[in-house]
Amino acid sequence: GHVVRNWKVRWFVLLQDKLLYYKIEGGKKEPSPKGRILLDGCTITCPCLEYENRPLLIKLKTKTNTDYFLECCSREERDSWALDITGAIHAGHPVQVQELHRKKNSFRLLENISLHHIVERMYDSSTGIKLTHNLQQGNRYKQTFTGSALVDWLISNSFAVSRFEAITLASMLMEENFFKPVGARSTEATRYSDLSDQFLDDSTALYMFAESSKKNISSKEDLQFNISELSGTIVKQGFLVKQGHKRKNWKVRRFVLRADPAFLHYYDPTKEENRPVGGFSLHGCLVSALEDNGVPAGVKGNVQGNLFKIITKNDIHYYIQASSKAERAQWIEAIKPLT
């Protein structure tokens, strides 16, 4: 509100040049708008961090310097509204709208930067991210950093040009187990949110370096491995059962499918190390489902079904079991466009 600074539910309607808002009475919006925000000359800030306990804010500043703070119900809804409002502000500039959509949907890590390099910079005693002690719900966490502090650091060190890109990059780092959430706020987001919403650009969300990350970045072999293969966008990941090449036994592995460059890596879930235990380029691969009636040649041991096979460009055969036919179909569907 402008007079009394309280928060009220309003029904918003976005038009080409203005944002209308309506009062809600009896679960229905009133016929006439309560007010309007003219978008000509407006500037938008998203995410807006002016209220620490309200991480889902959008701030609009009109041409006459009037500030509007709009709170959404979810991060996904906030980003969707921000994108559409920005599009309306730049409606007369279709190139800008097209560029905005491109940035939102196709963020890629710079070719000459690896995730390991970013973490090395984060550890730097003089220019790295500042680690502090934080108190949250009665618990004291040592050597932690906040989500908003990491976003600020990534932007100030030119690893990202916007908060959206920084959030995407931070999510990649967390998915690769370079750091982990601590405390109720960030842990809950990891547990109940989609992959893209697990990292919070929030001063109340706490994170700390994973114990194994410092050990991993010191290895030149790991660094070379990650520069060439692990900078792609994660398309799909999950647990599958893979047959070994030597002993022909079956082991559970966490598979991570990446695009640009297209690689499929697998990790040993029993180890804390971030480094994959194997992986291969998908360029020139063939992937196909195997029938469950009968064990194909080259497959040994305990086969439960739902098999599929990947043949690499170098004619190496990988046999993988999914937990269901539906899961097998999903993996094949995700892999095929990247071959």
Short mmCIF file of C-alpha atoms in Angstrom, two decimals, residues 51-181:
data_model
loop_
_atom_site.label_atom_id
_atom_site.label_comp_id
_atom_site.label_asym_id
_atom_site.label_seq_id
_atom_site.Cartn_x
_atom_site.Cartn_y
_atom_site.Cartn_z
CA TYR A 51 12.65 -6.82 2.23
CA GLU A 52 14.76 -9.64 3.69
CA ASN A 53 11.76 -11.77 4.69
CA ARG A 54 10.07 -11.40 1.30
CA PRO A 55 12.29 -13.02 -1.36
CA LEU A 56 9.54 -13.22 -4.01
CA LEU A 57 9.24 -9.49 -4.69
CA ILE A 58 9.14 -7.52 -7.91
CA LYS A 59 9.79 -3.77 -7.70
CA LEU A 60 8.43 -1.37 -10.29
CA LYS A 61 9.57 2.26 -10.40
CA THR A 62 7.43 4.44 -12.63
CA LYS A 63 8.56 7.37 -14.74
CA THR A 64 7.37 9.66 -11.91
CA ASN A 65 9.55 7.75 -9.38
CA THR A 66 6.68 5.98 -7.63
CA ASP A 67 7.71 2.60 -6.23
CA TYR A 68 5.43 -0.44 -6.33
CA PHE A 69 6.35 -3.65 -4.51
CA LEU A 70 4.54 -6.76 -5.75
CA GLU A 71 4.88 -10.09 -3.97
CA CYS A 72 4.23 -13.34 -5.83
CA CYS A 73 3.26 -16.77 -4.52
CA SER A 74 6.23 -18.70 -5.88
CA ARG A 75 9.61 -18.12 -7.53
CA GLU A 76 8.30 -19.55 -10.81
CA GLU A 77 5.33 -17.16 -10.78
CA ARG A 78 7.57 -14.21 -9.86
CA ASP A 79 9.96 -14.87 -12.76
CA SER A 80 7.06 -15.39 -15.17
CA TRP A 81 5.42 -12.08 -14.20
CA ALA A 82 8.76 -10.27 -14.36
CA LEU A 83 9.41 -11.61 -17.86
CA ASP A 84 5.96 -10.62 -19.14
CA ILE A 85 6.04 -7.17 -17.51
CA THR A 86 9.50 -6.53 -18.97
CA GLY A 87 8.16 -7.59 -22.35
CA ALA A 88 5.30 -5.09 -22.02
CA ILE A 89 7.69 -2.30 -20.98
CA HIS A 90 9.76 -2.99 -24.12
CA ALA A 91 6.75 -3.74 -26.32
CA GLY A 92 7.95 -1.24 -28.89
CA HIS A 93 11.35 -2.93 -28.99
CA PRO A 94 10.81 -6.56 -30.12
CA VAL A 95 14.57 -7.20 -30.29
CA GLN A 96 14.88 -6.55 -26.57
CA VAL A 97 11.98 -8.92 -25.81
CA GLN A 98 13.52 -11.62 -27.97
CA GLU A 99 16.88 -11.18 -26.20
CA LEU A 100 15.15 -11.43 -22.81
CA HIS A 101 13.54 -14.75 -23.74
CA ARG A 102 16.83 -16.01 -25.12
CA LYS A 103 18.66 -15.22 -21.87
CA LYS A 104 15.94 -16.82 -19.79
CA ASN A 105 15.85 -20.07 -21.75
CA SER A 106 19.42 -20.64 -22.91
CA PHE A 107 21.92 -19.56 -20.27
CA ARG A 108 25.27 -21.28 -20.87
CA LEU A 109 28.51 -21.14 -18.94
CA LEU A 110 31.26 -19.27 -20.78
CA GLU A 111 33.35 -21.68 -22.84
CA ASN A 112 36.64 -20.75 -21.16
CA ILE A 113 35.28 -21.03 -17.60
CA SER A 114 34.80 -24.28 -15.70
CA LEU A 115 32.79 -24.83 -12.55
CA HIS A 116 36.01 -25.86 -10.81
CA HIS A 117 37.59 -22.53 -11.75
CA ILE A 118 34.67 -20.64 -10.18
CA VAL A 119 34.98 -22.63 -6.95
CA GLU A 120 38.73 -22.01 -6.86
CA ARG A 121 37.99 -18.30 -7.06
CA MET A 122 35.36 -18.63 -4.33
CA TYR A 123 38.00 -20.13 -2.01
CA ASP A 124 40.49 -17.30 -2.62
CA SER A 125 41.31 -15.67 0.73
CA SER A 126 41.39 -12.12 -0.64
CA THR A 127 38.89 -12.04 -3.52
CA GLY A 128 36.70 -15.06 -2.73
CA ILE A 129 33.30 -15.15 -1.10
CA LYS A 130 33.32 -14.06 2.54
CA LEU A 131 32.45 -16.81 5.01
CA THR A 132 30.63 -15.75 8.16
CA HIS A 133 28.90 -17.23 11.20
CA ASN A 134 25.12 -17.10 10.93
CA LEU A 135 22.38 -17.70 13.48
CA GLN A 136 19.13 -19.21 12.25
CA GLN A 137 16.25 -20.49 14.38
CA GLY A 138 18.50 -20.83 17.39
CA ASN A 139 21.23 -22.74 15.52
CA ARG A 140 24.67 -21.25 14.83
CA TYR A 141 26.26 -22.16 11.50
CA LYS A 142 29.98 -21.56 11.01
CA GLN A 143 31.77 -20.73 7.75
CA THR A 144 28.62 -20.11 5.72
CA PHE A 145 27.49 -17.67 3.04
CA THR A 146 24.01 -16.53 2.03
CA GLY A 147 22.32 -17.12 -1.30
CA SER A 148 22.12 -13.40 -2.09
CA ALA A 149 25.81 -12.96 -1.18
CA LEU A 150 26.80 -15.65 -3.70
CA VAL A 151 24.64 -14.09 -6.42
CA ASP A 152 26.25 -10.70 -5.75
CA TRP A 153 29.73 -12.29 -5.83
CA LEU A 154 29.12 -14.12 -9.14
CA ILE A 155 27.93 -10.90 -10.79
CA SER A 156 30.74 -8.74 -9.36
CA ASN A 157 33.33 -11.26 -10.61
CA SER A 158 31.78 -11.28 -14.12
CA PHE A 159 30.69 -14.93 -14.03
CA ALA A 160 27.11 -13.77 -14.67
CA VAL A 161 25.57 -10.58 -16.01
CA SER A 162 22.20 -10.78 -14.25
CA ARG A 163 20.71 -12.23 -11.09
CA PHE A 164 18.86 -14.82 -13.18
CA GLU A 165 22.12 -16.03 -14.74
CA ALA A 166 23.81 -16.05 -11.32
CA ILE A 167 20.99 -18.13 -9.83
CA THR A 168 21.28 -20.59 -12.73
CA LEU A 169 25.03 -20.83 -12.26
CA ALA A 170 24.70 -21.26 -8.48
CA SER A 171 22.18 -24.06 -9.05
CA MET A 172 24.71 -25.81 -11.31
CA LEU A 173 27.40 -25.51 -8.64
CA MET A 174 25.09 -26.91 -5.99
CA GLU A 175 23.95 -29.77 -8.22
CA GLU A 176 27.61 -30.71 -8.72
CA ASN A 177 28.01 -30.82 -4.92
CA PHE A 178 30.53 -27.97 -4.65
CA PHE A 179 28.46 -26.51 -1.83
CA LYS A 180 25.39 -27.59 0.10
CA PRO A 181 22.42 -25.94 1.80
#
